[in-house]
Structure formats: structure tokens, C-alpha cells
Short mmCIF file of C-alpha atoms in Angstrom, two decimals:
data_model
loop_
_atom_site.label_atom_id
_atom_site.label_comp_id
_atom_site.label_asym_id
_atom_site.label_seq_id
_atom_site.Cartn_x
_atom_site.Cartn_y
_atom_site.Cartn_z
CA MET A 789 25.69 14.01 -4.64
CA ALA A 790 26.23 15.79 -7.93
CA THR A 791 24.24 14.63 -10.92
CA SER A 792 27.46 14.08 -12.88
CA THR A 793 28.48 11.30 -10.50
CA LEU A 794 25.37 9.29 -11.37
CA GLN A 795 24.76 7.25 -14.47
CA THR A 796 22.22 8.74 -16.88
CA LYS A 797 20.23 5.59 -17.68
CA ARG A 798 18.42 3.00 -15.58
CA ARG A 799 16.86 -0.36 -16.32
CA ALA A 800 13.15 -0.44 -15.61
CA ILE A 801 10.02 -2.49 -16.24
CA VAL A 802 7.94 -0.45 -18.65
CA GLN A 803 4.47 -1.01 -20.05
CA GLY A 804 4.45 -2.00 -23.71
CA GLU A 805 1.52 -2.46 -26.06
CA ALA A 806 -1.81 -3.43 -24.48
CA GLY A 807 -0.37 -3.44 -20.97
CA SER A 808 2.44 -5.88 -21.67
CA LYS A 809 5.59 -5.47 -19.57
CA THR A 810 9.15 -5.30 -20.82
CA ILE A 811 12.59 -4.32 -19.50
CA ARG A 812 14.08 -1.19 -21.06
CA ASN A 813 16.79 1.37 -20.51
CA VAL A 814 15.19 4.71 -19.69
CA PRO A 815 16.60 8.03 -18.44
CA ILE A 816 17.19 8.54 -14.74
CA PRO A 817 14.62 11.21 -13.84
CA SER A 818 15.49 14.67 -12.63
CA ILE A 819 14.08 15.60 -9.23
CA SER A 820 12.18 18.67 -8.07
CA PRO A 821 13.32 20.67 -5.01
CA SER A 822 10.94 18.62 -2.82
CA GLU A 823 11.96 15.19 -4.12
CA ILE A 824 14.76 12.67 -3.59
CA LEU A 825 16.45 10.17 -5.87
CA VAL A 826 16.73 6.65 -4.47
CA LYS A 827 18.95 3.76 -5.53
CA THR A 828 16.53 0.86 -5.36
CA ILE A 829 17.78 -2.02 -3.20
CA ALA A 830 14.61 -4.16 -3.04
CA VAL A 831 11.06 -4.08 -4.36
CA ALA A 832 7.87 -5.87 -3.34
CA ILE A 833 5.18 -7.08 -5.72
CA ASN A 834 1.50 -6.24 -5.20
CA PRO A 835 -1.72 -7.24 -7.02
CA THR A 836 -1.95 -3.70 -8.40
CA ASP A 837 1.27 -4.35 -10.34
CA HIS A 838 -0.60 -6.66 -12.72
CA LYS A 839 -4.08 -5.16 -12.34
CA MET A 840 -3.08 -1.65 -13.44
CA PRO A 841 -1.43 -2.65 -16.75
CA ASP A 842 -4.28 -5.09 -17.47
CA SER A 843 -7.13 -2.69 -16.64
CA PHE A 844 -5.56 0.70 -17.38
CA PRO A 845 -2.76 0.20 -19.93
CA SER A 846 -0.47 3.18 -20.40
CA LEU A 847 2.28 2.77 -22.98
CA GLY A 848 5.66 3.77 -21.54
CA ALA A 849 4.63 3.88 -17.87
CA ILE A 850 7.01 2.27 -15.37
CA VAL A 851 5.35 -0.42 -13.23
CA GLY A 852 5.66 -0.97 -9.47
CA CYS A 853 4.88 0.71 -6.16
CA ASP A 854 6.69 -0.60 -3.05
CA TYR A 855 10.45 -0.26 -2.62
CA SER A 856 13.35 0.21 -0.23
CA GLY A 857 16.65 1.88 -1.05
CA ILE A 858 19.39 4.40 -0.38
CA VAL A 859 19.07 8.14 -0.94
CA VAL A 860 21.58 9.26 -3.59
CA LYS A 861 20.35 12.79 -4.22
CA VAL A 862 18.18 15.27 -2.30
CA GLY A 863 16.22 18.25 -3.56
CA SER A 864 17.11 21.74 -2.39
CA GLU A 865 13.92 22.15 -0.33
CA THR A 866 13.98 18.80 1.48
CA SER A 867 14.71 18.45 5.18
CA GLY A 868 15.48 15.52 7.45
CA LEU A 869 17.09 13.42 4.72
CA ARG A 870 20.69 13.05 3.61
CA VAL A 871 22.54 11.15 0.92
CA GLY A 872 23.13 7.64 2.27
CA ASP A 873 19.93 7.41 4.34
CA ARG A 874 17.96 4.15 4.25
CA VAL A 875 14.36 4.79 3.19
CA ALA A 876 11.30 2.93 1.96
CA GLY A 877 7.82 3.77 0.77
CA ALA A 878 5.60 3.68 -2.29
CA VAL A 879 5.23 5.50 -5.58
CA HIS A 880 2.36 5.61 -8.08
CA GLY A 881 3.39 2.87 -10.48
CA SER A 882 1.78 2.55 -13.93
CA ASN A 883 0.95 6.25 -13.70
CA PRO A 884 -0.77 7.35 -16.93
CA ILE A 885 0.31 10.98 -16.42
CA HIS A 886 3.81 10.63 -14.96
CA HIS A 887 5.30 7.58 -16.68
CA GLU A 888 8.63 7.85 -14.82
CA ASP A 889 7.11 7.31 -11.36
CA GLY A 890 7.18 3.50 -11.00
CA ALA A 891 9.28 1.53 -8.50
CA PHE A 892 10.46 -1.36 -10.68
CA ALA A 893 13.60 0.47 -11.74
CA GLU A 894 17.22 0.73 -10.67
CA TYR A 895 16.67 4.33 -9.51
CA ILE A 896 13.42 6.04 -8.59
CA LYS A 897 12.34 9.52 -7.62
CA THR A 898 9.87 10.16 -4.84
CA SER A 899 8.53 12.88 -2.57
CA ALA A 900 10.87 13.42 0.36
CA ASP A 901 7.99 13.62 2.84
CA LEU A 902 6.39 10.32 1.78
CA VAL A 903 9.13 7.92 2.87
CA TYR A 904 9.87 6.24 6.17
CA HIS A 905 13.36 5.87 7.58
CA VAL A 906 14.39 2.21 7.60
CA PRO A 907 15.91 1.22 10.96
CA GLY A 908 18.95 -1.04 10.98
CA ILE A 909 16.94 -3.92 12.45
CA PHE A 910 14.99 -4.26 9.17
CA SER A 911 16.40 -6.12 6.21
CA TRP A 912 16.02 -4.45 2.85
CA GLU A 913 13.52 -7.15 1.90
CA ASP A 914 11.38 -6.56 4.99
CA ALA A 915 11.51 -2.81 4.41
CA ALA A 916 10.27 -3.24 0.83
CA ALA A 917 7.55 -5.66 1.95
CA ILE A 918 6.31 -2.99 4.35
CA GLY A 919 6.72 -0.39 1.61
CA GLY A 920 3.99 2.21 1.60
CA THR A 921 1.04 0.98 -0.44
CA GLY A 922 -0.49 -1.01 2.42
CA HIS A 923 0.00 1.22 5.44
CA GLY A 924 -0.58 4.36 3.34
CA SER A 925 -3.94 3.01 2.19
CA LEU A 926 -4.77 2.04 5.77
CA CYS A 927 -4.07 5.59 6.90
CA LEU A 928 -6.76 6.83 4.49
CA ALA A 929 -9.12 3.99 5.41
CA PHE A 930 -8.80 4.05 9.19
CA TRP A 931 -8.68 7.77 9.90
CA GLY A 932 -10.52 8.95 6.83
CA ALA A 933 -13.19 6.58 5.53
CA LEU A 934 -13.87 4.78 8.83
CA ASP A 935 -12.97 7.71 11.10
CA LEU A 936 -11.74 5.40 13.85
CA PRO A 937 -11.58 6.77 17.40
CA GLY A 938 -7.95 5.78 18.12
CA ARG A 939 -4.53 6.09 16.54
CA PRO A 940 -1.16 4.56 17.47
CA GLU A 941 0.04 7.89 18.85
CA ALA A 942 -3.26 8.42 20.71
CA PRO A 943 -4.87 5.03 21.45
CA SER A 944 -8.59 4.81 22.08
CA THR A 945 -9.70 4.39 25.67
CA LYS A 946 -12.74 2.46 24.43
CA PRO A 947 -11.78 -0.86 22.74
CA GLU A 948 -14.13 -0.75 19.73
CA TYR A 949 -14.34 -3.79 17.45
CA VAL A 950 -13.10 -3.47 13.85
CA LEU A 951 -13.72 -6.25 11.32
CA VAL A 952 -10.81 -6.91 8.93
CA TYR A 953 -11.80 -9.11 6.02
CA GLY A 954 -8.65 -10.52 4.43
CA GLY A 955 -6.73 -10.56 7.69
CA SER A 956 -4.02 -12.88 6.37
CA THR A 957 -3.09 -10.66 3.40
CA ALA A 958 -0.09 -8.33 3.68
CA THR A 959 -2.38 -5.33 4.10
CA GLY A 960 -4.55 -7.31 6.49
CA THR A 961 -1.69 -8.24 8.83
CA MET A 962 -0.56 -4.60 8.84
CA ALA A 963 -4.13 -3.55 9.63
CA LEU A 964 -4.25 -5.89 12.63
CA GLN A 965 -1.03 -4.41 14.01
CA LEU A 966 -2.16 -0.81 13.59
CA LEU A 967 -5.57 -1.48 15.12
CA ARG A 968 -4.06 -3.05 18.23
CA LEU A 969 -1.61 -0.16 18.54
CA SER A 970 -4.61 2.18 18.30
CA GLY A 971 -6.34 0.58 21.29
CA LEU A 972 -8.95 -1.16 19.12
CA VAL A 973 -9.98 -4.82 18.85
CA PRO A 974 -9.63 -6.36 15.39
CA ILE A 975 -11.79 -9.27 14.29
CA ALA A 976 -9.81 -10.98 11.53
CA VAL A 977 -11.57 -12.98 8.83
CA CYS A 978 -9.12 -15.02 6.75
CA SER A 979 -11.43 -17.35 4.82
CA PRO A 980 -15.13 -18.14 5.01
CA HIS A 981 -14.20 -21.81 4.58
CA ASN A 982 -11.89 -22.26 7.57
CA PHE A 983 -12.61 -19.50 10.07
CA GLU A 984 -15.76 -19.80 12.17
CA LEU A 985 -16.14 -16.06 12.65
CA ALA A 986 -16.56 -15.66 8.90
CA LYS A 987 -20.23 -16.44 9.39
CA SER A 988 -22.01 -13.14 9.89
CA TYR A 989 -24.14 -14.52 12.73
CA ASP A 990 -21.03 -15.53 14.69
CA ILE A 991 -19.39 -12.14 14.19
CA ARG A 992 -22.51 -10.39 15.45
CA GLN A 993 -22.65 -12.74 18.42
CA PHE A 994 -18.97 -12.14 19.21
CA SER A 995 -19.35 -8.36 19.02
CA LYS A 996 -22.73 -8.39 20.81
CA ASN A 997 -24.33 -6.87 17.71
CA THR A 998 -22.34 -3.64 18.19
CA LEU A 999 -19.83 -3.90 15.34
CA PHE A 1000 -19.67 -0.48 13.63
CA TYR A 1001 -16.48 -0.64 11.52
CA ALA A 1002 -15.46 -3.00 8.72
CA LEU A 1003 -12.39 -2.96 6.46
CA ASP A 1004 -12.54 -5.13 3.34
CA CYS A 1005 -9.07 -5.96 1.97
CA ILE A 1006 -10.50 -8.35 -0.65
CA THR A 1007 -13.72 -6.79 -2.00
CA ASP A 1008 -15.75 -9.38 -3.83
CA ALA A 1009 -19.33 -10.59 -3.48
CA THR A 1010 -18.47 -12.88 -0.55
CA SER A 1011 -16.40 -10.40 1.42
CA ALA A 1012 -18.86 -7.55 0.95
CA SER A 1013 -21.86 -9.66 1.97
CA ILE A 1014 -20.11 -10.86 5.12
CA CYS A 1015 -18.97 -7.37 6.09
CA PHE A 1016 -22.40 -5.79 5.53
CA ALA A 1017 -24.17 -8.60 7.38
CA ALA A 1018 -21.73 -8.52 10.30
CA ILE A 1019 -22.11 -4.83 11.11
CA GLY A 1020 -24.53 -4.34 13.99
CA ARG A 1021 -28.19 -3.44 13.88
CA ALA A 1022 -27.52 0.29 14.26
CA GLY A 1023 -25.40 0.40 11.10
CA GLY A 1024 -21.85 1.62 10.67
CA ARG A 1025 -19.03 2.24 8.22
CA TYR A 1026 -17.53 0.00 5.54
CA ALA A 1027 -14.23 0.77 3.77
CA SER A 1028 -13.10 -1.30 0.80
CA LEU A 1029 -9.65 -1.27 -0.80
CA GLU A 1030 -11.18 -2.16 -4.17
CA TYR A 1031 -14.31 -0.87 -5.85
CA CYS A 1032 -17.48 -2.33 -4.35
CA PRO A 1033 -20.42 -2.15 -6.80
CA SER A 1034 -23.62 -0.60 -5.48
CA HIS A 1035 -25.60 -3.85 -5.78
CA LEU A 1036 -23.33 -5.36 -3.11
CA GLN A 1037 -24.03 -2.51 -0.69
CA ILE A 1038 -27.07 -4.15 0.81
CA ARG A 1039 -27.84 -2.00 3.88
CA ARG A 1040 -28.71 1.69 3.83
CA ALA A 1041 -27.65 2.11 7.46
CA ILE A 1042 -24.04 1.41 6.46
CA HIS A 1043 -21.89 4.15 4.93
CA PRO A 1044 -19.56 2.65 2.27
CA ASP A 1045 -16.33 4.21 1.00
CA PHE A 1046 -13.88 2.97 -1.65
CA VAL A 1047 -10.35 3.88 -0.54
CA LEU A 1048 -7.86 4.37 -3.38
CA GLY A 1049 -4.33 4.40 -2.02
CA TYR A 1050 -2.99 6.48 -4.92
CA GLU A 1051 -4.78 9.49 -3.43
CA MET A 1052 -2.08 9.73 -0.76
CA PHE A 1053 0.17 11.42 -3.33
CA GLY A 1054 -2.17 14.41 -3.63
CA LYS A 1055 -2.21 14.35 -7.44
CA PRO A 1056 -4.93 13.53 -9.97
CA VAL A 1057 -5.55 9.82 -10.42
CA ALA A 1058 -6.10 9.76 -14.18
CA LEU A 1059 -8.00 6.49 -14.41
CA THR A 1060 -11.61 5.87 -15.44
CA GLY A 1061 -14.91 5.16 -13.72
CA PRO A 1062 -14.82 4.94 -9.90
CA TYR A 1063 -11.00 4.90 -9.97
CA LYS A 1064 -10.75 8.45 -11.31
CA ARG A 1065 -9.97 10.97 -8.60
CA GLU A 1066 -9.29 14.69 -8.43
CA PRO A 1067 -6.32 15.94 -6.38
CA ALA A 1068 -6.95 15.51 -2.65
CA PRO A 1069 -4.47 17.75 -0.78
CA GLU A 1070 -6.05 16.89 2.57
CA LYS A 1071 -5.32 13.20 2.00
CA ARG A 1072 -1.73 13.95 1.08
CA LYS A 1073 -1.37 16.02 4.25
CA ALA A 1074 -2.75 13.11 6.29
CA ALA A 1075 -0.30 10.71 4.60
CA VAL A 1076 2.68 13.00 5.27
CA GLU A 1077 1.83 13.14 8.98
CA TRP A 1078 1.25 9.39 8.99
CA TYR A 1079 4.70 8.67 7.58
CA LYS A 1080 6.23 10.56 10.51
CA THR A 1081 4.26 8.42 12.94
CA PHE A 1082 5.09 5.26 11.03
CA THR A 1083 8.82 6.01 11.12
CA SER A 1084 8.60 6.27 14.91
CA LEU A 1085 6.69 2.98 15.15
CA CYS A 1086 9.36 1.23 13.10
CA GLU A 1087 12.20 2.73 15.12
CA GLU A 1088 10.46 1.57 18.32
CA ARG A 1089 10.20 -1.98 16.90
CA ARG A 1090 6.41 -1.92 17.06
CA ILE A 1091 5.91 -2.91 13.41
CA LYS A 1092 6.61 -6.30 11.84
CA ALA A 1093 6.83 -7.11 8.15
CA HIS A 1094 4.62 -9.67 6.46
CA PRO A 1095 6.56 -12.90 5.77
CA VAL A 1096 8.57 -12.57 2.56
CA ARG A 1097 9.58 -14.93 -0.21
CA ASN A 1098 12.63 -13.85 -2.18
CA VAL A 1099 12.54 -14.13 -5.96
CA GLU A 1100 15.92 -14.13 -7.69
CA GLY A 1101 16.75 -12.36 -10.93
CA VAL A 1102 16.52 -8.58 -10.40
CA LEU A 1103 14.06 -7.12 -12.96
CA GLU A 1104 13.67 -10.46 -14.71
CA GLY A 1105 12.73 -11.84 -11.30
CA VAL A 1106 10.16 -9.07 -10.89
CA LEU A 1107 8.50 -10.12 -14.15
CA GLU A 1108 8.48 -13.71 -12.91
CA GLY A 1109 6.97 -12.62 -9.59
CA ILE A 1110 4.22 -10.59 -11.28
CA ASN A 1111 3.25 -13.66 -13.30
CA MET A 1112 3.31 -15.83 -10.18
CA LEU A 1113 1.02 -13.43 -8.35
CA LYS A 1114 -1.36 -13.13 -11.28
CA ASN A 1115 -1.53 -16.73 -12.45
CA GLU A 1116 -0.69 -18.94 -9.48
CA GLY A 1117 -1.83 -16.91 -6.51
CA VAL A 1118 0.35 -16.19 -3.50
CA SER A 1119 -0.83 -16.80 0.05
CA GLY A 1120 0.82 -16.07 3.38
CA TYR A 1121 3.87 -14.20 2.14
CA LYS A 1122 5.00 -11.22 0.08
CA LEU A 1123 7.10 -11.62 -3.06
CA VAL A 1124 10.24 -9.49 -2.82
CA VAL A 1125 13.08 -9.04 -5.32
CA ARG A 1126 16.57 -7.73 -4.59
CA MET A 1127 17.62 -5.05 -7.09
CA HIS A 1128 21.08 -3.98 -5.91
CA ALA A 1129 23.63 -5.00 -3.36
CA GLU A 1130 24.30 -2.19 -0.91
#
């Protein structure tokens, strides 16, 4: 589709002063030969969408990560995608270097090899809820930080246990699906108050003191202590999706790793402290291969979306949803906002 057939401006949620968020008209970005331009049909709201502006404010950066939409322009070096294709994935929202990268906009640009094809059986809302932040981070956690023995395309012949703390979160429910598809046995911990296996003794008893792998989707003092205590006597690996301070890493026999999903894009993560990362081309390569596998899993109907709750109001609805997630808490479903009709 020629550039002249597209409008030149788009509405987007942009960071203002001190991490505030406002709706503005900004230019539709140009794309590189390896990128595509997507008309955004739906977006999903994640905790990072309020945490990034609060913790790492960047004036002018567009907010948002997970989206679904229709390809309206393809770069000259892309393959396997055409104008009109249904796609979904994630971008690095609130990016302090590339302000135009966020998903909460009427049009977004993204790398052509970091999207999954949305099958017709998925609604736009489900496709956005799946997005790319969760399963992309899990790719880096499962087959990078934890180095699990099985994958969906090559399941393990030995059903190893894997603890998933935060099993009822959107990332947690995706983790449970991917672990089962990989021939592994997930132990889901949803709350230490209402799930008996949350007690480290019970987890050890259930796994016969052999638990080696733990994924922490929450990462606080409670979750870290349970994960570290649950891993068996011989030690193991612990992957957190948020920074876990060293004083919470209570056993030397356990190798901890903080997985930052933004590394899947292969670019510098220009944040501070433990969130700062240099480019990791090997992680981008792993993510590109993963998206191919994930597309196949979706087409084969082997992936289900987390339950969604629709929020009305387009970008104004996104702002409302961000405030809901930050101030009220959301449990058991993903907030999704429709941006365009098809």
C-alpha cells in the first residue's frame, strides 16, 4: 500500500511530564525495509504500561506493548507477510530511545519477524490478550534462563516438574500451557492463602524433593521465598520476570536469573540499574524462531487466550484501563480495548 494512501497522523497515548499519560496526535512512523506498519485493531493492558512511566519516565514516548491488527504496509525486505494479513505481537512501549515504538496508537510499526499470524478462530481481543509480552518473555525464561529440557516442537521424554508462581496471571496461564505442550509438569501456585501447595514443604513433598526449576511471575518477598524453599535439596534454577534483590536469593545452590522481556527485540534497553541491558542478538534470534513456532501452535488451536474484559472508549478507554490496573488491581482476566473496527 502506498504511503500516500495512508493518513499522516495518528492518535496515541504519549508520556507527558513526570510519566503522566496524555492523548496526542503524532506522526505515523516510517518503516525500515525489515518492518511493517500495522493498523491497530485491539490492545491489551499490562502492569508494565503503568510501571514504566512511573519508574522510568521518558517525555514523548508512546506507551503500550501488546496489540493485534492488520498489516497496511510492508518493508521491501520482509517475507511471509502481505497487506491485509492479521497479526499480533508486542513492541517496546515507553521506549526511552525510540519514542515512536509504543502500541497504544492507531498505527504502529514493528519488526516483521516478531509477529504471529492471527488465525480466524481468534477474536481481535483474544489475539491482543495473547500479544507478545507474555509468551516472548517465557521464551527467554524457559529456554534461556531455566534451560528447560523440552519445547512444544520437541517435547521432553522425561516429565520434569516446573514451579510457576503466579499461575493465575495472564503470563502464568500461558506458562502452564507451554509447559504441558513441552512434555513438562507444571506446579501452579496462585496464592499462598488459598492453595495448599503454596507451602514450600508441600511442594517439596509433591515433587519428592526433586524440583529443579521455578518461574516467578510475581517476584516479591513472598513469591521468592516460596520458590527458593520449594526447589529440591540439590538446588536448581530460578527465573523471575521482575528484579529479585540479592537478599531474597537465599540459597547458593540455586542459580537466579532476572528475565527482561524487552531483550527479545535485540536492541539496547536504556533503563537504569538491573533493568539496563546491552543488545542481545542471540535473544532476538531465539525470539524470532519462537514466533514461528508460536504461529503454528495458534493455527493448530493448541493455545488459548487468558479471559478478557473489554474496556470501551478507544484510547480514552486505555487510560481508564491503565488506572484500573494500577489502582484497583485486576485478577483473573486481561483488560483489552478495541481501537478500530475492521
